[in-house]
Coordinates of C-alpha atoms and ligand atoms in Angstrom, one line a residue:
X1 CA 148.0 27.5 -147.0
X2 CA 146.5 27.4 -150.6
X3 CA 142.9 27.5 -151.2
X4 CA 143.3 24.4 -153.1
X5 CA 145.0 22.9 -150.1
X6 CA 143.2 20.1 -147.8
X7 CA 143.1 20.4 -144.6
X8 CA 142.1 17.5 -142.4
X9 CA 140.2 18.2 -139.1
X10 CA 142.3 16.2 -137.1
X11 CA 145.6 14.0 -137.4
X12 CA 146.8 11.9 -134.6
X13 CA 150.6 11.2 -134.3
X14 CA 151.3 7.4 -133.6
X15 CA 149.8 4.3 -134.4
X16 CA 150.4 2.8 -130.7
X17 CA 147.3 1.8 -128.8
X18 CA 146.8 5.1 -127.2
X19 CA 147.1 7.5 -130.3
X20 CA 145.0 4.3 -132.6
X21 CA 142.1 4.3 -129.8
X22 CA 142.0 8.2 -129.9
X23 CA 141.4 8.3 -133.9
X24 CA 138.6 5.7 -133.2
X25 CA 136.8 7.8 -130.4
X26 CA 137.0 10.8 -132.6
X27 CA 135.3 8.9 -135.2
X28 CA 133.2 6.8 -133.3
X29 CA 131.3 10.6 -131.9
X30 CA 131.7 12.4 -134.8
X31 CA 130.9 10.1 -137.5
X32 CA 132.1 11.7 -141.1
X33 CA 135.4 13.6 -139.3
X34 CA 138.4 13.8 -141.0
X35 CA 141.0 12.0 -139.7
X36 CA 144.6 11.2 -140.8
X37 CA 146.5 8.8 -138.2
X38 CA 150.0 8.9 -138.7
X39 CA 152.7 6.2 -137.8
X40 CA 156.4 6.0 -138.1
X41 CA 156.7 2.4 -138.7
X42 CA 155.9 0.1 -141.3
X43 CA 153.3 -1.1 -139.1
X44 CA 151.1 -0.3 -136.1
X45 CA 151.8 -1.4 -132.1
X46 CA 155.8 -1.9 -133.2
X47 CA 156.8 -0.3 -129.7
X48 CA 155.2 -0.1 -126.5
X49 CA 152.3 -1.5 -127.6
X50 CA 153.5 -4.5 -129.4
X51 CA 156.4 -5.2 -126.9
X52 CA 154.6 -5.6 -123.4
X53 CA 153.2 -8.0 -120.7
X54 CA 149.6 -8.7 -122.3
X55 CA 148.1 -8.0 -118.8
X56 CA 144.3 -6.6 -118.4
X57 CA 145.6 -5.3 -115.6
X58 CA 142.6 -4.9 -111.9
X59 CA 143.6 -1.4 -110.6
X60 CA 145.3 -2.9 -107.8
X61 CA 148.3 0.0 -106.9
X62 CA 147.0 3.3 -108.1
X63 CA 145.9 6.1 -105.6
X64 CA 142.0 5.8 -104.8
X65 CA 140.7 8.7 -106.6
X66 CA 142.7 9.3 -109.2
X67 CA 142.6 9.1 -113.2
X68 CA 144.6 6.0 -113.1
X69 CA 142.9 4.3 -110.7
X70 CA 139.5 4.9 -112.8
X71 CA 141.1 4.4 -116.3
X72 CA 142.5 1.2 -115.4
X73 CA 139.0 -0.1 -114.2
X74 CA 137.1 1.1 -116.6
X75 CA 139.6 0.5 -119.5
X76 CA 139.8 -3.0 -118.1
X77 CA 136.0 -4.2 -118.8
X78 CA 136.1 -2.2 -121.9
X79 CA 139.3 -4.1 -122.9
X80 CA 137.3 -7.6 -123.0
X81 CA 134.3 -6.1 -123.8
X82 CA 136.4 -4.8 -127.1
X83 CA 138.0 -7.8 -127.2
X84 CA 134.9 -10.0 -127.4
X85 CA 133.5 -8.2 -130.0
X86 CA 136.5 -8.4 -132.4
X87 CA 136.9 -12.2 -131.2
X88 CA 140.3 -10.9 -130.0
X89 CA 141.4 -14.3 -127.6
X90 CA 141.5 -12.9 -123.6
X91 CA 141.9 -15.0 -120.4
X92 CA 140.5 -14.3 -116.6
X93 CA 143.7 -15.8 -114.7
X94 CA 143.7 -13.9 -111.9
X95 CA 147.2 -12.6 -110.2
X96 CA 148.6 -12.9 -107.0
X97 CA 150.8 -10.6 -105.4
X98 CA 153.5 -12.3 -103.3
X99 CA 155.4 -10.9 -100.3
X100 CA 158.6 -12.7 -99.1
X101 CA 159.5 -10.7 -96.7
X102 CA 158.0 -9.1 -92.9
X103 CA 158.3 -5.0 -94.9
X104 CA 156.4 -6.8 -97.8
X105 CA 153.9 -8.0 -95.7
X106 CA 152.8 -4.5 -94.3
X107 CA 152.7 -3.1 -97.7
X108 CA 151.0 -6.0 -98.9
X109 CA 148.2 -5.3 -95.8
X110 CA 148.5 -1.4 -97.7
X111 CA 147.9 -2.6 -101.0
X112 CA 144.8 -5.0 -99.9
X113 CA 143.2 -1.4 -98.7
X114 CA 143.7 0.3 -101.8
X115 CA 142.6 -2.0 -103.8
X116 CA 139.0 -3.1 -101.7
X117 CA 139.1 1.2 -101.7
X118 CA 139.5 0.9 -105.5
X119 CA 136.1 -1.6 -105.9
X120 CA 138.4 -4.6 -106.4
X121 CA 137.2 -8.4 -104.9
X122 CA 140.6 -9.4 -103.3
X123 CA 141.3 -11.9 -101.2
X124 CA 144.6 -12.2 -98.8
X125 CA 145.9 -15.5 -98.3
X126 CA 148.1 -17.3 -95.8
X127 CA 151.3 -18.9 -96.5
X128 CA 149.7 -22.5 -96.5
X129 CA 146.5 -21.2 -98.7
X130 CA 149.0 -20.1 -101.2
X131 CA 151.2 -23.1 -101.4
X132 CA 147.3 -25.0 -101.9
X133 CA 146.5 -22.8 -104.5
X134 CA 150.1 -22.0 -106.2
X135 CA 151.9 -25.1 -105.3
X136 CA 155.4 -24.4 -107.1
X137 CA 155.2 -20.2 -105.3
X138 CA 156.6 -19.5 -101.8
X139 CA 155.9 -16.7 -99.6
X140 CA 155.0 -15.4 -96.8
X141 CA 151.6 -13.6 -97.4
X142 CA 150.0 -13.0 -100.9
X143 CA 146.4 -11.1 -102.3
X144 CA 145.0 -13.0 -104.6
X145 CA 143.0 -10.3 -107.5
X146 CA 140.3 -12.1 -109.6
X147 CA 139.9 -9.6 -112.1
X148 CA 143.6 -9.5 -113.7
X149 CA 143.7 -11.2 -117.5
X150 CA 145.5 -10.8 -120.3
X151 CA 145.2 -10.6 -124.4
X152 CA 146.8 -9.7 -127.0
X153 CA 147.5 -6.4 -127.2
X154 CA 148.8 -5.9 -130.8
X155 CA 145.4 -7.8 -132.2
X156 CA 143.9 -5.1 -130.7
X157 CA 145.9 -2.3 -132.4
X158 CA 145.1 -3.8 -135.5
X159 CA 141.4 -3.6 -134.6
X160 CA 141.5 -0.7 -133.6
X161 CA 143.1 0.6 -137.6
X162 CA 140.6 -1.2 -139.0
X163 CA 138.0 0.1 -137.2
X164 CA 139.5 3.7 -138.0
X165 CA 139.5 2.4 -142.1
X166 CA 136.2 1.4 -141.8
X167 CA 135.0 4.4 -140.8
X168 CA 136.3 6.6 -142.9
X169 CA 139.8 7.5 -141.3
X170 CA 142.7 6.9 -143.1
X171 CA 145.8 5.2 -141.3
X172 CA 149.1 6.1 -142.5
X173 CA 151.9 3.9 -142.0
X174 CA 156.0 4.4 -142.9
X175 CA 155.4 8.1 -142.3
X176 CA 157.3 10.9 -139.7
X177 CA 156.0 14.0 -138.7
X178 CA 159.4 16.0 -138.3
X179 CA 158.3 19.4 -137.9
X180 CA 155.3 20.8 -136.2
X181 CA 154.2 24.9 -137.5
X182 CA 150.9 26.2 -135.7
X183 CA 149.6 29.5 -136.5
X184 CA 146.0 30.8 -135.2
X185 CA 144.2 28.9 -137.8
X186 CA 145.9 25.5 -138.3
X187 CA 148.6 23.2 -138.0
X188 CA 151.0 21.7 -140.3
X189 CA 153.3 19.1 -139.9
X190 CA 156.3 18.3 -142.4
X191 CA 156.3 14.7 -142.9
X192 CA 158.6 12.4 -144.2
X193 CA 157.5 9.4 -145.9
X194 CA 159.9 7.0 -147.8
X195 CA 162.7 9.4 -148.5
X196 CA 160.1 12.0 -149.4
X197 CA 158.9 15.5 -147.5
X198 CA 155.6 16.1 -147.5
X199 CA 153.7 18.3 -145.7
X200 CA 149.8 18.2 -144.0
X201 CA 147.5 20.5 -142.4
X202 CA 145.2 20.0 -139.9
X203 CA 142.3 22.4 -137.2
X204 CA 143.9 19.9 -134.6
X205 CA 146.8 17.8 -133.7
X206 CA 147.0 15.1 -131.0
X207 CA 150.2 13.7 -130.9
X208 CA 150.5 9.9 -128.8
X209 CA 154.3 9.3 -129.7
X210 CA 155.5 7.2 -126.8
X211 CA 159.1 7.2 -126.4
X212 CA 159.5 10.2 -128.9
X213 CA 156.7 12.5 -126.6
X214 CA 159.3 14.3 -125.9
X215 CA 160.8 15.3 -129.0
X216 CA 157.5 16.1 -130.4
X217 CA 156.6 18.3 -127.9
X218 CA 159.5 20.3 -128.3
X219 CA 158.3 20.8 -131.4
X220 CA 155.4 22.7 -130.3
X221 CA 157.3 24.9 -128.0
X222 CA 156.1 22.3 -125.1
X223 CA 159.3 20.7 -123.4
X224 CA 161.3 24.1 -122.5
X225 CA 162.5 26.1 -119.4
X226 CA 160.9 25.0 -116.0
X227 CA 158.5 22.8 -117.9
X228 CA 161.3 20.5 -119.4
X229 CA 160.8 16.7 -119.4
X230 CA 163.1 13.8 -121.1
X231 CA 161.4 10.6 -121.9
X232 CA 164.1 7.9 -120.4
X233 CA 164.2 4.6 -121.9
X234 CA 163.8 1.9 -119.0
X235 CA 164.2 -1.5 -120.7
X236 CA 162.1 -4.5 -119.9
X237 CA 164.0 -7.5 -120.3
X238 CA 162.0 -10.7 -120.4
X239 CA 162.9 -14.7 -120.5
X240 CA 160.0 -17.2 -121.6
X241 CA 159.9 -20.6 -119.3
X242 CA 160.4 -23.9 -121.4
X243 CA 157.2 -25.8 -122.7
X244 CA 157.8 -28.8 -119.6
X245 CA 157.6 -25.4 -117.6
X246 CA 154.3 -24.4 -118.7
X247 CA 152.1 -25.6 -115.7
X248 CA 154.3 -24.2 -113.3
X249 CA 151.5 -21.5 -112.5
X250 CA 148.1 -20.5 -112.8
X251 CA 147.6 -17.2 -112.1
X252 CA 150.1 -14.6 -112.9
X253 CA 152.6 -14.2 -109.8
X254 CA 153.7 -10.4 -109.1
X255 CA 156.3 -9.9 -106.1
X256 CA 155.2 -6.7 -104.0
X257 CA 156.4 -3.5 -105.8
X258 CA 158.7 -1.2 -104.5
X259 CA 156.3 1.6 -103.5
X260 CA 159.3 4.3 -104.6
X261 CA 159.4 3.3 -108.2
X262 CA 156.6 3.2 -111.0
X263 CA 157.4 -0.4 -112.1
X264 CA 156.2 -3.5 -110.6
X265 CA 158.9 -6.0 -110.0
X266 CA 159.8 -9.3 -112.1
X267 CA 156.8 -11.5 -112.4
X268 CA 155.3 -15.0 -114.1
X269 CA 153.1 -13.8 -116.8
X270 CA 151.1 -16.5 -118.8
X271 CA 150.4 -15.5 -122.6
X272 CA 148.0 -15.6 -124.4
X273 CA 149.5 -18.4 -126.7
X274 CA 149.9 -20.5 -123.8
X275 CA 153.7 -19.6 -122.7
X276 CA 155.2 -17.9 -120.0
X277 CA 157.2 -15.2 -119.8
X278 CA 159.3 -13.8 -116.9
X279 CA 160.2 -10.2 -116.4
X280 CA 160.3 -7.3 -117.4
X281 CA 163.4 -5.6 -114.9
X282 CA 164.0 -2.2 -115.7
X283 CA 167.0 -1.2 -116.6
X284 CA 168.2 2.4 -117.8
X285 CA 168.5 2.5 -121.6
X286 CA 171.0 3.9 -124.1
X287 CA 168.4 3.4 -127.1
X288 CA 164.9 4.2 -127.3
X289 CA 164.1 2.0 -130.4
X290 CA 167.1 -0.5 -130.2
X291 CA 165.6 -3.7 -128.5
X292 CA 168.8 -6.1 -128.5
X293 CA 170.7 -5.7 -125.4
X294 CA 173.6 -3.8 -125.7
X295 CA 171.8 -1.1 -128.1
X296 CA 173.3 2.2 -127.4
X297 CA 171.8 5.7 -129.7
X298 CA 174.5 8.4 -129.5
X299 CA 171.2 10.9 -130.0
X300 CA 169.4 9.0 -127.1
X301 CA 172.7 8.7 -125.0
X302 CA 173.4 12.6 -125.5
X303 CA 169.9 14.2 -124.8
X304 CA 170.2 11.7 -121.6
X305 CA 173.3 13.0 -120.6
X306 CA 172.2 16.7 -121.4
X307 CA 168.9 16.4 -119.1
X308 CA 169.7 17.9 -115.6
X309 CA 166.5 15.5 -114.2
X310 CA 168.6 12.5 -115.5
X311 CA 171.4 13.4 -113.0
X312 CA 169.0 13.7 -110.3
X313 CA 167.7 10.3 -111.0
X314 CA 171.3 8.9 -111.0
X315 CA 171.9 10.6 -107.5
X316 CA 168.7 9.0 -106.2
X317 CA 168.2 5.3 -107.4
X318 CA 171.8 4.5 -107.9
X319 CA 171.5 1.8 -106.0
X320 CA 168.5 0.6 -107.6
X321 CA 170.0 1.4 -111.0
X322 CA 173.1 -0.5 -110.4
X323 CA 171.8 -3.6 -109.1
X324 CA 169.3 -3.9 -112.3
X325 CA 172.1 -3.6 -114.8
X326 CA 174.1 -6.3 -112.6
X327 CA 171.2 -8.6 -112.8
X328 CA 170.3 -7.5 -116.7
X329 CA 174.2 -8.7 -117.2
X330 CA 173.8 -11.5 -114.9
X331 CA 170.9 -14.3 -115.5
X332 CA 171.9 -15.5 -112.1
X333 CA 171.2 -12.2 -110.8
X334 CA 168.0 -12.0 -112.6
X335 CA 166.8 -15.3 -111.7
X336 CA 167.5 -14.6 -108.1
X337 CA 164.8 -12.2 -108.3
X338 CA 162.2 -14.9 -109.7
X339 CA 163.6 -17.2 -107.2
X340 CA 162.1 -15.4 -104.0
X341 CA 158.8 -16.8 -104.9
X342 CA 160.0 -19.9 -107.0
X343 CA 162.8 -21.4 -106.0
X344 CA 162.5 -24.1 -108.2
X345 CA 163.5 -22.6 -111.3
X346 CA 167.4 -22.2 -112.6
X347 CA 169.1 -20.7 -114.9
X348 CA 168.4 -23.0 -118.1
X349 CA 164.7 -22.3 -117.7
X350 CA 165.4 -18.9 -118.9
X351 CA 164.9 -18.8 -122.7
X352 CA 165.8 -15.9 -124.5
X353 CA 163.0 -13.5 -125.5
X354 CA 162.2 -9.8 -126.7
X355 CA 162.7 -7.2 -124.7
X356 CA 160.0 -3.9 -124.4
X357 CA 161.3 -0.7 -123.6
X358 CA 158.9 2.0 -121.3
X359 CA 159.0 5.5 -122.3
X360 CA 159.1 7.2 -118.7
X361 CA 159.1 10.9 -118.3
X362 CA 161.2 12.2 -115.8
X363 CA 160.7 16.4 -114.9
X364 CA 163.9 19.1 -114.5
X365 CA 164.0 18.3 -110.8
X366 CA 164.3 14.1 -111.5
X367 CA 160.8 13.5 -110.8
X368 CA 159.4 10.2 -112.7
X369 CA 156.3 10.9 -113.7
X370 CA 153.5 8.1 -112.3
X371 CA 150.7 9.4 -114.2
X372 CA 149.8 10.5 -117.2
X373 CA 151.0 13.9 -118.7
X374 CA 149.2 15.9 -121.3
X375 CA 150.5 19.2 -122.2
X376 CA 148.3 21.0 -125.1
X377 CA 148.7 24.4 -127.1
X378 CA 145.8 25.8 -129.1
X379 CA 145.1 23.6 -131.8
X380 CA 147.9 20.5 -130.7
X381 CA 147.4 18.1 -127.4
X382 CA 150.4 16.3 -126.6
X383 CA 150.2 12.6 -124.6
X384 CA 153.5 13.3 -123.0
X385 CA 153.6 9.9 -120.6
X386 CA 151.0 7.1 -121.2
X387 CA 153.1 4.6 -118.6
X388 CA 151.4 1.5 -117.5
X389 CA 148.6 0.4 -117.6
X390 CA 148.0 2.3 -120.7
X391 CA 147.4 -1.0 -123.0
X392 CA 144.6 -1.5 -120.5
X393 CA 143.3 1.6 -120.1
X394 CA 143.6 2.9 -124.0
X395 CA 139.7 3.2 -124.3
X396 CA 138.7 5.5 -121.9
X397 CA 142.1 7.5 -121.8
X398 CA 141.3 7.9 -125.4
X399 CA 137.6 9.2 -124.0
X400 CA 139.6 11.9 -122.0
X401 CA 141.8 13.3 -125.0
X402 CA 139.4 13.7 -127.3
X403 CA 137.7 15.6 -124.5
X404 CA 140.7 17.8 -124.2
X405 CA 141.5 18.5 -127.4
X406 CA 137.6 19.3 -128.5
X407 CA 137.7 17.7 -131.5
X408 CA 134.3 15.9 -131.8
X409 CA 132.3 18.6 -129.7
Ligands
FAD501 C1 157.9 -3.9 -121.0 C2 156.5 -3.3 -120.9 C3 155.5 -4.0 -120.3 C4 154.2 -3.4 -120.2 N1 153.2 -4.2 -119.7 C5 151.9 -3.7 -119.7 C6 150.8 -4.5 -119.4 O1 151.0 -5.7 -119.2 N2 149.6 -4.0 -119.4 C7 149.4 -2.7 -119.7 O2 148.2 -2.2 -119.6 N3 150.4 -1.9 -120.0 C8 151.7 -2.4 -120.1 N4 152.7 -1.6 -120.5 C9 152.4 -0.2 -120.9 C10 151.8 0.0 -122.2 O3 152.3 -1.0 -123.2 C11 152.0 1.4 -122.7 O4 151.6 2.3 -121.7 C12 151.2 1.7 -124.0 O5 151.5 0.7 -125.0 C13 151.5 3.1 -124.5 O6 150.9 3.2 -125.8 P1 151.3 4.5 -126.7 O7 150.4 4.4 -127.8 O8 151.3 5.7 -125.8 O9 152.8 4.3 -127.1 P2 153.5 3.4 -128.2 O10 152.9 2.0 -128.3 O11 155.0 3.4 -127.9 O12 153.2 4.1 -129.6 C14 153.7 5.4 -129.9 C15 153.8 5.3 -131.4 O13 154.2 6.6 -131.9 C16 155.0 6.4 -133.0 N5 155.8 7.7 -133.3 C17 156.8 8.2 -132.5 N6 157.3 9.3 -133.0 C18 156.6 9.5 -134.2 C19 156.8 10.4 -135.2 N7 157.7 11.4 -135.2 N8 156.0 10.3 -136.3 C20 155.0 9.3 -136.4 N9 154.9 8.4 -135.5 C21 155.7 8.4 -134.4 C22 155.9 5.3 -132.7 O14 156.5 4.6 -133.8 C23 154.9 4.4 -132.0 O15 154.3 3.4 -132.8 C24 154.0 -2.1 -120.7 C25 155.0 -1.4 -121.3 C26 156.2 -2.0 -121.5 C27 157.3 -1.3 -122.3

């Protein structure tokens, strides 16, 4: 590098809400830092964090103890507490976790321990007492968590890049990192910004890429050998309920998860514009970025098919895989899924509506990866799975980056 040459003291790859909340917590403890955000898109929160539920999600399912368990409680009070201060709109609607079946009850009674374990108020209802309270849901057993809500997640993205402006950090939009160099004194990345290379330097890199992690950590000599991962594109389809539909419920309705997998079922979700939405499934991908059904990425298809983890996955949740592309194909399918705990609805309730798409890392050995992942080299710290509830706990997972990375020490 040049003596003339700038070099920031940090650049964060990815303007979703995890890499956006990171720049802000850098500035935000080290007031006067340099920091250059960089984002692919034309604007911020155009994946993940722009195509999800909305949910402020409780901390219900995650493993007393661990990171996500305290991210997601912490990161849920900050959420509104952000949110109230930006005037971002936020609702308190409660969820209820429905089980329609005896196995569902047990893990049902499992999940009520966890959660009371994880600090949460909960409160187990009876057949009837859910009929009172939900009169258009069936089951038989549900937990009823006050402290889910829900917002509006790309708002807060857009916060969140104003709050980095305003401090001084600049946010970079319709620009690609495509190579990463590191040598013992810096980093630079070769960017590519409408139809242009450029290149930037930087003491450290944190790189929050979502459904590109992987790909970016290869480029620091990160995703290699033993320690190989794949990010694989589960899509979340959804349907939005008609307006006549919208005081079907009042709290969000979740079936009980399958314990085995790291999503959590088809579920009623109010919005934060006063719809509903049902879904997401998750179905196996064949584009990371391509949101229309029926997308396929010969890039995305052939790194999928190269990954020995992917063929592990295959072997083990065939079954699973096969009967959420039936029901993806199938609205019927789909709907019978919603039907378990509504049976009132049909099949021209289901509007058409975006789909998201999760970036899950899966391991050589076809492990999916339930928590986060952060790999780091000397001067670069790679977010290599943020899965859900990321949105809801961006603040203080940004909190623990920044700590990693030792950038505002
Ligand atoms: C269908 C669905 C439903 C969900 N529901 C919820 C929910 O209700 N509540 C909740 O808490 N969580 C939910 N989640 C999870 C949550 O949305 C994600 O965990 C979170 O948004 C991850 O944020 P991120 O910043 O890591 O990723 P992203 O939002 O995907 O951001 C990554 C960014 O990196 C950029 N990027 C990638 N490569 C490059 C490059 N080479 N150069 C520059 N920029 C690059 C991308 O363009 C993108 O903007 C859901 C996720 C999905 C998909």
């Amino acid at each position: 590098m040049g003596l003339d040459e700038h070099m920031h003291d940090v650049v964060v790859v990815g303007g979703g809400i995890v890499g956006l909340a990171t720049a802000r917590e850098i500035l935000h403890r080290r007031p006067g830092t340099d920091v250059l955000l960089v984002e692919k898109e034309v604007e911020v929160a155009q994946h993940q964090s722009g195509h999800n539920s909305g949910v402020i999600h409780a901390g219900v399912y995650y493993a007393p103890g661990s990171l996500k368990a305290r991210f997601c409680r912490e990161g849920a009070a900050r959420t509104r507490d952000y949110c109230t201060e930006k005037r971002i709109p936020f609702s308190d609607t409660g969820k209820l976790v429905v089980a329609t079946n005896p196995a569902e009850v047990q893990w049902l009674d499992e999940l009520t321990e966890r959660a009371r374990t994880n600090g949460l108020t909960v409160t187990p209802l009876t057949a009837d007492a859910l009929r009172e309270r939900e009169p258009h849901i069936t089951g038989l057993a549900a937990l009823h968590v006050a402290a889910t809500g829900i917002t509006d997640y790309p708002a807060v993205c857009r916060a969140l890049a104003s709050d980095i402006s305003a401090a001084g950090g600049v946010v970079r939009t319709s620009t690609a990192v495509t190579a990463i160099a590191e040598s013992a004194a810096s980093v630079t990345l070769t960017l590519a910004e409408n139809g242009w290379e450029t290149v930037e330097s930087a003491r450290k890199v944190i790189v929050c890429a979502g459904l590109q992690a992987d790909r970016l950590a290869a480029m620091s000599g990160l995703n290699q050998g033993a320690n190989a991962f794949q990010i694989v594109p589960f899509r979340g389809e959804y349907y939005r309920l008609p307006d006549t539909r919208h005081d079907l419920i009042d709290a969000l309705i979740y079936p009980v998860p399958d314990p085995e997998m790291p999503f959590l079922g088809v579920h009623l979700t109010r919005t934060i514009d006063g719809g509903i939405t049902v879904g997401p499934n998750a179905v196996l991908g064949f584009s990371r970025e391509g949101y229309r059904k029926g997308s396929i990425s010969l890039r995305d298809v052939a790194s999928l098919a190269r990954f020995p983890g992917m063929w592990q996955v295959a072997r083990t949740h065939w079954r699973t895989g096969l009967a959420e592309q039936r029901d993806s194909l199938r609205s019927q399918g789909y709907l019978d899924l919603v039907r378990r705990y509504c049976p009132e609805l049909t099949v021209d309730d289901l509007l058409p509506e975006p789909a998201g798409i999760r970036a899950q890392a899966v391991l050589r050995d076809g492990t999916l990866v339930h928590d986060f992942l952060i790999r780091r080299t000397d001067r670069t710290t790679h977010v290599c799975n943020a899965p859900s509830p990321a949105a809801t706990s961006a603040f203080p997972i940004a909190e623990h980056i920044v700590d990693l990375a030792e950038v505002a020490t």
